[in-house]
Structures are given as structure tokens and as C-alpha cells.
N, CA, C and O atoms as a DFTB+ gen file, in Angstrom:
376 C
 N C O
     1  1     100.233     123.571      80.514
     2  2     101.741     124.115      81.291
     3  2     101.473     125.722      81.703
     4  3     102.293     126.608      81.942
     5  1     100.299     125.745      81.694
     6  2     100.342     127.716      81.663
     7  2     100.991     128.078      83.227
     8  3     101.702     129.044      83.506
     9  1     100.624     127.240      83.938
    10  2     101.283     127.169      85.327
    11  2     102.163     127.057      86.278
    12  3     102.163     127.243      87.495
    13  1     102.979     126.690      85.423
    14  2     104.454     126.609      85.387
    15  2     105.631     128.036      84.281
    16  3     106.734     128.579      84.338
    17  1     104.371     128.003      83.407
    18  2     105.291     129.378      82.685
    19  2     104.102     130.786      83.566
    20  3     103.939     131.979      83.820
    21  1     103.769     129.889      83.642
    22  2     103.031     131.288      84.594
    23  2     104.121     131.722      86.202
    24  3     104.569     132.833      86.485
    25  1     104.274     130.489      86.952
    26  2     104.986     130.687      88.330
    27  2     107.020     130.852      87.288
    28  3     108.134     131.346      87.462
    29  1     106.536     130.344      86.674
    30  2     108.630     130.621      86.273
    31  2     108.234     132.585      85.846
    32  3     108.912     133.310      86.574
    33  1     107.617     133.122      85.180
    34  2     107.403     134.347      85.291
    35  2     107.618     134.592      86.156
    36  3     108.310     135.607      86.075
    37  1     107.437     134.225      87.467
    38  2     106.545     135.281      88.797
    39  2     107.391     134.941      90.168
    40  3     107.337     135.388      91.314
    41  1     108.477     133.598      89.293
    42  2     109.233     133.383      90.683
    43  2     110.400     132.804      90.155
    44  3     111.164     132.185      90.897
    45  1     110.717     132.996      88.423
    46  2     112.137     132.993      88.461
    47  2     112.167     131.046      88.873
    48  3     112.743     131.168      89.953
    49  1     111.995     129.829      88.764
    50  2     112.741     128.861      89.522
    51  2     112.034     127.876      88.979
    52  3     111.053     128.438      88.491
    53  1     111.932     126.304      88.702
    54  2     111.557     125.563      87.940
    55  2     111.170     124.908      88.887
    56  3     110.571     123.864      88.630
    57  1     111.400     125.333      90.431
    58  2     110.743     123.852      91.704
    59  2     109.602     125.587      92.017
    60  3     108.567     125.240      92.586
    61  1     109.616     126.544      91.867
    62  2     107.966     127.049      91.847
    63  2     107.009     126.420      91.014
    64  3     105.891     125.929      91.174
    65  1     107.744     126.575      90.139
    66  2     106.923     125.988      89.168
    67  2     106.138     124.497      89.564
    68  3     104.925     124.299      89.495
    69  1     106.944     123.744      89.895
    70  2     106.533     121.571      89.978
    71  2     105.480     122.657      90.894
    72  3     104.410     122.754      90.293
    73  1     105.511     123.930      92.853
    74  2     104.975     123.061      93.329
    75  2     103.495     124.066      92.812
    76  3     102.470     123.902      93.473
    77  1     103.470     125.161      91.528
    78  2     102.440     125.480      91.548
    79  2     101.721     124.452      91.007
    80  3     100.582     124.192      91.395
    81  1     102.464     123.643      89.862
    82  2     101.372     122.699      89.577
    83  2     100.477     121.487      90.465
    84  3      99.346     121.001      90.428
    85  1     101.899     121.315      91.379
    86  2     101.439     120.530      92.253
    87  2      99.590     121.078      92.447
    88  3      98.557     120.571      92.009
    89  1      99.827     122.265      93.266
    90  2      98.890     122.941      93.588
    91  2      97.907     123.007      93.058
    92  3      96.871     122.869      93.708
    93  1      97.873     123.276      91.491
    94  2      96.623     123.147      90.439
    95  2      96.209     122.148      90.596
    96  3      95.207     122.138      91.311
    97  1      96.631     120.950      90.126
    98  2      96.158     119.597      90.400
    99  2      95.057     119.322      91.329
   100  3      93.842     119.211      91.169
   101  1      96.505     119.178      93.224
   102  2      95.467     119.566      94.576
   103  2      93.981     120.389      94.277
   104  3      92.963     119.704      94.381
   105  1      93.855     121.629      93.964
   106  2      93.143     122.255      93.769
   107  2      91.845     121.754      92.511
   108  3      90.939     122.573      92.360
   109  1      91.796     120.682      91.809
   110  2      91.438     120.464      90.602
   111  2      90.333     118.914      91.638
   112  3      89.197     118.483      91.836
   113  1      91.211     118.785      91.829
   114  2      91.010     117.469      92.709
   115  2      89.777     117.812      94.089
   116  3      88.831     117.129      94.482
   117  1      90.253     119.041      94.514
   118  2      89.546     119.296      96.171
   119  2      88.055     119.670      94.624
   120  3      87.415     118.640      94.410
   121  1      87.626     120.811      93.786
   122  2      86.466     121.092      93.406
   123  2      85.695     119.503      92.335
   124  3      84.477     119.333      92.265
   125  1      86.229     119.008      91.972
   126  2      86.189     117.650      92.031
   127  2      84.719     116.952      93.193
   128  3      83.499     116.784      93.214
   129  1      86.087     116.743      94.081
   130  2      85.583     116.803      95.568
   131  2      83.848     117.371      96.229
   132  3      83.012     116.751      96.886
   133  1      83.858     119.157      95.550
   134  2      83.213     119.836      96.983
   135  2      81.615     120.080      95.633
   136  3      80.525     120.652      95.666
   137  1      82.812     118.813      94.091
   138  2      81.001     118.611      93.393
   139  2      80.564     117.626      93.157
   140  3      79.618     117.408      92.400
   141  1      81.486     116.496      94.067
   142  2      80.072     115.370      94.259
   143  2      80.957     114.553      93.274
   144  3      80.796     113.353      93.050
   145  1      81.785     115.237      92.786
   146  2      82.579     113.813      91.303
   147  2      83.457     112.586      91.744
   148  3      83.781     111.562      91.142
   149  1      83.763     113.110      93.174
   150  2      85.137     112.249      93.756
   151  2      85.151     112.459      94.955
   152  3      85.182     113.590      95.439
   153  1      85.118     110.817      95.967
   154  2      84.804     110.867      97.059
   155  2      86.062     111.508      98.019
   156  3      87.225     111.423      97.626
   157  1      85.747     112.096      99.199
   158  2      86.432     112.608     100.224
   159  2      88.396     111.877     100.080
   160  3      88.460     110.648     100.123
   161  1      89.196     112.324      99.992
   162  2      90.238     111.880     100.058
   163  2      91.205     112.373     101.374
   164  3      91.645     113.473     101.706
   165  1      91.329     110.834     102.026
   166  2      92.092     110.889     103.499
   167  2      93.693     111.779     103.156
   168  3      94.271     111.596     102.085
   169  1      94.208     112.649     104.144
   170  2      95.473     113.287     103.355
   171  2      96.674     112.407     103.688
   172  3      96.902     111.445     104.421
   173  1      97.546     113.407     102.548
   174  2      98.903     112.275     102.157
   175  2      99.181     111.650     103.727
   176  3      98.901     112.296     104.736
   177  1      99.870     110.079     103.761
   178  2     100.664     109.869     105.155
   179  2     101.856     110.414     105.381
   180  3     102.433     109.758     106.248
   181  1     102.642     111.525     104.913
   182  2     103.290     112.723     105.066
   183  2     103.124     113.943     105.265
   184  3     103.859     114.730     105.862
   185  1     101.793     114.175     104.578
   186  2     101.407     115.362     104.979
   187  2     102.018     116.034     103.568
   188  3     102.095     117.260     103.498
   189  1     102.319     115.447     102.785
   190  2     102.737     116.069     101.176
   191  2     102.038     116.137     100.456
   192  3     100.980     116.602     100.879
   193  1     102.050     115.765      98.919
   194  2     101.326     115.583      97.825
   195  2     101.479     114.174      97.910
   196  3     102.503     113.498      98.007
   197  1      99.417     113.616      97.820
   198  2      99.542     111.832      96.943
   199  2     100.084     111.422      95.951
   200  3     100.264     112.095      94.937
   201  1     100.484     110.030      96.142
   202  2     101.054     109.695      95.134
   203  2     100.453     110.506      93.590
   204  3     100.904     111.480      92.988
   205  1      98.668     109.178      93.160
   206  2      98.287     110.521      92.638
   207  2      97.804     111.039      91.996
   208  3      97.031     110.981      91.040
   209  1      98.903     112.315      93.262
   210  2      98.915     113.696      92.292
   211  2     100.338     113.785      91.671
   212  3     100.605     114.129      90.520
   213  1     101.329     113.352      92.800
   214  2     102.942     113.149      92.308
   215  2     103.224     112.392      91.067
   216  3     104.377     112.461      90.642
   217  1     102.046     111.420      90.180
   218  2     102.106     110.948      89.357
   219  2     101.494     111.706      87.928
   220  3     102.121     111.759      86.870
   221  1     100.576     112.088      88.081
   222  2      99.985     113.459      87.088
   223  2     100.949     114.486      87.106
   224  3     101.016     114.700      85.895
   225  1     101.877     115.405      87.711
   226  2     102.736     116.092      87.397
   227  2     103.039     115.785      87.085
   228  3     102.645     115.852      85.920
   229  1     104.148     114.941      87.255
   230  2     105.090     113.877      86.856
   231  2     105.183     113.614      85.772
   232  3     106.266     113.896      85.259
   233  1     104.189     112.999      84.947
   234  2     103.293     112.237      83.561
   235  2     103.188     114.123      83.038
   236  3     103.941     114.334      82.087
   237  1     102.355     115.488      83.545
   238  2     102.538     116.694      82.802
   239  2     103.958     116.986      82.318
   240  3     104.278     117.274      81.165
   241  1     105.000     116.832      83.701
   242  2     106.840     117.392      83.290
   243  2     106.854     116.892      81.785
   244  3     106.777     117.387      80.661
   245  1     107.011     115.493      82.441
   246  2     107.104     114.385      81.711
   247  2     107.127     114.652      79.249
   248  3     107.933     114.800      78.331
   249  1     105.418     114.520      79.528
   250  2     105.239     115.327      78.138
   251  2     105.753     116.407      77.473
   252  3     106.039     116.434      76.276
   253  1     105.898     117.537      78.476
   254  2     105.832     118.970      78.516
   255  2     107.288     119.241      77.786
   256  3     107.376     120.031      76.846
   257  1     108.761     118.295      78.462
   258  2     110.155     118.137      77.552
   259  2     110.261     117.324      76.749
   260  3     111.428     117.326      76.358
   261  1     109.391     116.229      76.011
   262  2     109.413     114.778      75.278
   263  2     108.726     115.958      73.674
   264  3     109.372     116.055      72.631
   265  1     107.344     116.691      73.916
   266  2     106.747     117.219      73.268
   267  2     107.738     118.533      73.079
   268  3     107.864     118.809      71.886
   269  1     108.348     119.263      73.819
   270  2     108.380     120.903      73.671
   271  2     107.829     121.753      73.369
   272  3     108.217     122.898      73.137
   273  1     106.792     121.291      73.325
   274  2     105.325     122.147      73.113
   275  2     104.558     122.001      74.362
   276  3     104.804     121.131      75.198
   277  1     103.329     123.152      74.494
   278  2     101.905     123.569      75.587
   279  2     101.440     121.959      75.724
   280  3     101.295     121.250      74.729
   281  1     101.289     121.620      76.699
   282  2     100.096     120.808      77.006
   283  2      98.505     121.798      77.132
   284  3      98.115     122.862      77.613
   285  1      97.970     120.611      76.340
   286  2      96.051     121.386      75.636
   287  2      95.732     121.396      76.437
   288  3      96.216     120.923      77.465
   289  1      94.409     122.159      76.209
   290  2      93.345     121.466      77.384
   291  2      93.131     119.811      77.052
   292  3      93.397     118.946      77.887
   293  1      92.649     119.541      75.809
   294  2      92.932     118.391      75.356
   295  2      93.529     117.592      76.530
   296  3      93.107     117.067      77.560
   297  1      94.157     117.673      76.190
   298  2      95.325     116.704      77.121
   299  2      95.836     116.967      78.215
   300  3      96.966     116.520      78.408
   301  1      95.115     117.856      79.402
   302  2      94.417     118.231      80.150
   303  2      92.827     117.387      81.108
   304  3      92.263     117.140      82.174
   305  1      92.838     117.313      79.976
   306  2      91.814     116.281      80.144
   307  2      91.495     114.703      80.664
   308  3      91.168     114.007      81.626
   309  1      91.938     114.716      78.927
   310  2      92.582     113.506      79.240
   311  2      93.562     112.934      79.869
   312  3      93.813     111.781      79.519
   313  1      94.193     113.397      80.697
   314  2      94.709     113.170      82.168
   315  2      94.088     112.980      83.346
   316  3      94.297     112.070      84.148
   317  1      93.250     113.941      83.432
   318  2      91.872     114.244      84.739
   319  2      91.212     112.807      84.743
   320  3      91.256     112.125      85.767
   321  1      90.532     112.301      83.463
   322  2      89.511     112.060      82.764
   323  2      89.421     110.397      82.972
   324  3      88.503     109.646      83.304
   325  1      91.273     110.130      82.501
   326  2      91.991     108.714      82.045
   327  2      92.908     108.536      83.608
   328  3      93.423     107.530      84.095
   329  1      92.867     109.521      83.960
   330  2      94.048     108.474      84.506
   331  2      94.232     108.986      86.205
   332  3      94.830     108.305      87.037
   333  1      93.569     110.350      86.502
   334  2      93.567     111.181      87.836
   335  2      92.327     110.772      87.988
   336  3      92.348     110.168      89.060
   337  1      90.845     110.720      87.398
   338  2      90.455     109.911      88.479
   339  2      89.618     108.827      88.845
   340  3      88.661     108.579      89.578
   341  1      90.715     108.042      87.663
   342  2      90.525     107.139      88.024
   343  2      91.665     105.774      89.033
   344  3      91.563     104.585      89.335
   345  1      92.776     107.008      89.247
   346  2      93.672     106.804      90.291
   347  2      92.565     107.048      91.634
   348  3      92.330     106.080      92.357
   349  1      92.251     107.690      91.771
   350  2      91.810     108.231      93.143
   351  2      90.461     107.832      93.365
   352  3      90.030     108.028      94.501
   353  1      89.550     107.212      92.358
   354  2      88.323     106.492      92.251
   355  2      88.624     105.295      92.623
   356  3      87.606     104.865      93.165
   357  1      89.863     104.082      92.662
   358  2      90.424     102.675      92.591
   359  2      90.833     102.618      94.500
   360  3      90.481     101.761      95.310
   361  1      91.653     103.833      94.723
   362  2      91.735     104.036      96.233
   363  2      91.217     104.287      96.996
   364  3      91.676     104.150      98.131
   365  1      89.907     104.820      96.750
   366  2      88.780     104.723      97.642
   367  2      87.434     104.060      97.836
   368  3      86.410     104.218      98.500
   369  1      88.096     102.982      96.645
   370  2      87.582     101.891      96.892
   371  2      87.716     100.249      97.140
   372  3      87.008      99.288      97.440
   373  1      89.595     100.688      96.698
   374  2      89.627      99.552      97.813
   375  2      90.602      99.284      98.990
   376  3      90.420      98.322      99.736
């Protein structure tokens, strides 16, 4: 949640923090695609964030609000490896 905390300090508004978190997840996916770990993704039909990215952001925000503590690097790794990557891969193969 370092992205959210930094964004709240900079912008003073939770909405900006959520936008920053969406962008951080999109950046992770773009980097994975550049490395060849994920296939290229089509643009979201609405021009907004994909359902997969929005689901990850919702999960992170949910965990943060329930736990009341920062999301760890291990949590982020598990989210990417066990949730986000399979969602993206199943979308491109199905």
C-alpha cells in the first residue's frame, strides 16, 4: 500500500490513491508483457482499466481495510502469481 500512502500524501485524496494503484498494477502487467511472461493484452473495451486489474485493486484495498496494516511484498507476490497472472493467461487462451 506504499503507492496509496504516497499518493495520499502527494494528492491528499483517496481517489488519486486508487488511480495510482491502478496505474501501478498496469505497469506491472506492461513490464511482464515486455519480458514475455504474459501475452499482449487487448485494450479494455471501455478504454478504462481491465476487469482483471480492477479485481486486483479491489482485493488490495479490501485486504488493507480489513487488516489495518500495510500489504507486504509477499502479499503482492502472491496476488500477482496466484491471481493476476492466471486471470490474464486464462483470458488470452480462452
